[in-house]
mmCIF file of C-alpha atoms in Angstrom:
data_model
loop_
_atom_site.group_PDB
_atom_site.id
_atom_site.type_symbol
_atom_site.label_atom_id
_atom_site.label_comp_id
_atom_site.label_asym_id
_atom_site.label_seq_id
_atom_site.Cartn_x
_atom_site.Cartn_y
_atom_site.Cartn_z
ATOM 1 C CA MET Y 2 112.259 85.934 246.897
ATOM 2 C CA SER Y 3 114.207 88.947 247.274
ATOM 3 C CA ASN Y 4 118.074 89.031 247.200
ATOM 4 C CA GLU Y 5 118.659 92.521 248.221
ATOM 5 C CA LYS Y 6 121.253 91.914 250.453
ATOM 6 C CA SER Y 7 123.227 89.600 247.895
ATOM 7 C CA ALA Y 8 122.727 92.482 245.355
ATOM 8 C CA GLU Y 9 124.136 94.742 247.821
ATOM 9 C CA TYR Y 10 127.363 92.621 248.592
ATOM 10 C CA PHE Y 11 127.849 92.244 244.778
ATOM 11 C CA GLU Y 12 127.742 96.129 244.393
ATOM 12 C CA ARG Y 13 130.233 96.580 246.715
ATOM 13 C CA SER Y 14 132.592 93.266 245.624
ATOM 14 C CA LEU Y 15 132.735 94.888 241.783
ATOM 15 C CA LYS Y 16 134.450 97.585 243.290
ATOM 16 C CA ILE Y 17 137.389 95.181 244.463
ATOM 17 C CA ALA Y 18 137.564 92.014 242.955
ATOM 18 C CA PRO Y 19 137.818 91.443 239.254
ATOM 19 C CA GLY Y 20 134.024 90.666 238.091
ATOM 20 C CA GLY Y 21 132.837 91.069 241.643
ATOM 21 C CA VAL Y 22 133.807 87.441 242.628
ATOM 22 C CA HIS Y 23 136.969 85.729 243.790
ATOM 23 C CA SER Y 24 136.677 83.020 241.288
ATOM 24 C CA PRO Y 25 136.852 83.411 237.208
ATOM 25 C CA VAL Y 26 134.375 80.408 237.296
ATOM 26 C CA ARG Y 27 131.796 82.596 239.367
ATOM 27 C CA VAL Y 28 132.005 85.365 236.826
ATOM 28 C CA PHE Y 29 128.501 86.523 236.030
ATOM 29 C CA LYS Y 30 128.897 88.254 232.812
ATOM 30 C CA SER Y 31 128.409 84.982 230.744
ATOM 31 C CA VAL Y 32 125.674 83.877 232.886
ATOM 32 C CA GLU Y 33 123.898 87.220 233.377
ATOM 33 C CA GLY Y 34 122.232 87.604 237.071
ATOM 34 C CA LYS Y 35 124.084 88.069 240.279
ATOM 35 C CA PRO Y 36 125.746 85.771 242.630
ATOM 36 C CA ILE Y 37 124.239 85.057 245.906
ATOM 37 C CA PHE Y 38 126.395 85.358 248.935
ATOM 38 C CA PHE Y 39 125.996 82.853 251.851
ATOM 39 C CA LYS Y 40 126.400 83.359 255.355
ATOM 40 C CA SER Y 41 126.139 79.667 256.892
ATOM 41 C CA ALA Y 42 125.813 76.505 256.105
ATOM 42 C CA GLU Y 43 125.125 73.225 257.541
ATOM 43 C CA GLY Y 44 124.460 69.681 256.275
ATOM 44 C CA ALA Y 45 123.617 69.947 252.567
ATOM 45 C CA TYR Y 46 122.286 73.507 253.198
ATOM 46 C CA LEU Y 47 123.599 76.791 252.561
ATOM 47 C CA THR Y 48 121.852 80.087 254.021
ATOM 48 C CA SER Y 49 121.799 83.016 252.231
ATOM 49 C CA VAL Y 50 122.194 86.365 253.676
ATOM 50 C CA ASP Y 51 118.899 86.929 252.646
ATOM 51 C CA ASN Y 52 118.016 84.061 254.645
ATOM 52 C CA HIS Y 53 117.117 82.016 251.912
ATOM 53 C CA LYS Y 54 117.898 78.169 252.168
ATOM 54 C CA TYR Y 55 119.360 76.703 249.347
ATOM 55 C CA ILE Y 56 120.529 72.925 248.681
ATOM 56 C CA ASP Y 57 124.260 72.843 248.009
ATOM 57 C CA PHE Y 58 124.724 70.356 245.306
ATOM 58 C CA CYS Y 59 128.497 71.203 244.861
ATOM 59 C CA GLN Y 60 129.792 70.509 248.095
ATOM 60 C CA SER Y 61 133.050 72.113 247.763
ATOM 61 C CA PHE Y 62 133.394 70.247 244.733
ATOM 62 C CA GLY Y 63 134.172 67.093 246.748
ATOM 63 C CA PRO Y 64 135.980 67.965 249.922
ATOM 64 C CA LEU Y 65 132.362 68.132 251.657
ATOM 65 C CA ILE Y 66 131.156 64.607 250.727
ATOM 66 C CA LEU Y 67 129.713 64.382 254.369
ATOM 67 C CA GLY Y 68 128.218 67.931 254.211
ATOM 68 C CA HIS Y 69 128.910 71.361 256.060
ATOM 69 C CA ARG Y 70 129.977 71.145 259.784
ATOM 70 C CA HIS Y 71 129.253 67.169 260.413
ATOM 71 C CA PRO Y 72 129.725 66.578 264.015
ATOM 72 C CA GLU Y 73 132.510 64.005 263.742
ATOM 73 C CA VAL Y 74 134.720 66.147 261.236
ATOM 74 C CA ALA Y 75 134.151 68.899 263.264
ATOM 75 C CA GLU Y 76 135.224 67.572 266.615
ATOM 76 C CA VAL Y 77 138.387 66.146 264.813
ATOM 77 C CA VAL Y 78 139.172 69.874 263.374
ATOM 78 C CA ARG Y 79 138.639 71.159 266.726
ATOM 79 C CA GLU Y 80 141.379 68.402 268.026
ATOM 80 C CA THR Y 81 144.000 68.804 265.188
ATOM 81 C CA VAL Y 82 143.769 72.916 265.642
ATOM 82 C CA GLU Y 83 145.168 72.495 269.508
ATOM 83 C CA THR Y 84 147.898 70.246 267.753
ATOM 84 C CA ALA Y 85 148.819 72.840 264.567
ATOM 85 C CA TRP Y 86 147.061 74.738 262.077
ATOM 86 C CA THR Y 87 149.649 73.679 259.316
ATOM 87 C CA PHE Y 88 152.563 71.945 258.345
ATOM 88 C CA GLY Y 89 155.155 73.017 255.561
ATOM 89 C CA THR Y 90 156.961 69.782 255.879
ATOM 90 C CA CYS Y 91 156.208 66.006 256.398
ATOM 91 C CA GLU Y 92 153.949 65.063 258.717
ATOM 92 C CA PRO Y 93 152.531 61.675 259.856
ATOM 93 C CA TYR Y 94 148.875 62.600 258.837
ATOM 94 C CA SER Y 95 149.006 63.060 255.175
ATOM 95 C CA LEU Y 96 150.688 59.988 255.157
ATOM 96 C CA GLU Y 97 148.321 58.093 257.117
ATOM 97 C CA LEU Y 98 145.470 59.716 254.968
ATOM 98 C CA ALA Y 99 147.277 58.475 251.878
ATOM 99 C CA GLU Y 100 147.840 55.018 253.226
ATOM 100 C CA TRP Y 101 144.248 54.788 254.001
ATOM 101 C CA ILE Y 102 143.308 55.772 250.395
ATOM 102 C CA THR Y 103 145.626 53.624 248.574
ATOM 103 C CA GLN Y 104 144.466 50.546 250.200
ATOM 104 C CA ARG Y 105 140.972 51.200 249.466
ATOM 105 C CA LEU Y 106 141.662 52.445 245.833
ATOM 106 C CA PRO Y 107 144.023 49.717 244.128
ATOM 107 C CA TRP Y 108 144.205 52.092 241.395
ATOM 108 C CA VAL Y 109 146.039 54.748 243.070
ATOM 109 C CA GLU Y 110 149.632 53.426 243.268
ATOM 110 C CA LYS Y 111 151.035 56.702 244.609
ATOM 111 C CA LEU Y 112 149.407 60.409 245.539
ATOM 112 C CA ARG Y 113 150.571 63.876 246.642
ATOM 113 C CA PHE Y 114 148.484 66.179 248.209
#
């Protein structure tokens, strides 16, 4: 399996990012090899720039528990973007989410996003 395009991207990235990646966790010096660059994702799968399909066991460390681009999540995102992109203030949306979480996880008395 050739990862030629990923190798090219990594060489370019080494010139502008420490270790060639944007997270110290992904620095490949300690594990050897070169990172794979991805161009798209859907459900549980990632597609590399070299058109190889991989199962994404990480799912962005939890936020993608429903997978990449889940249709229902995508619809809510589209609707929400029409309202606002981000708030640096109090808003009802995170309050509703916090209430939803604390109602389902009794050991979580309070939380902060």
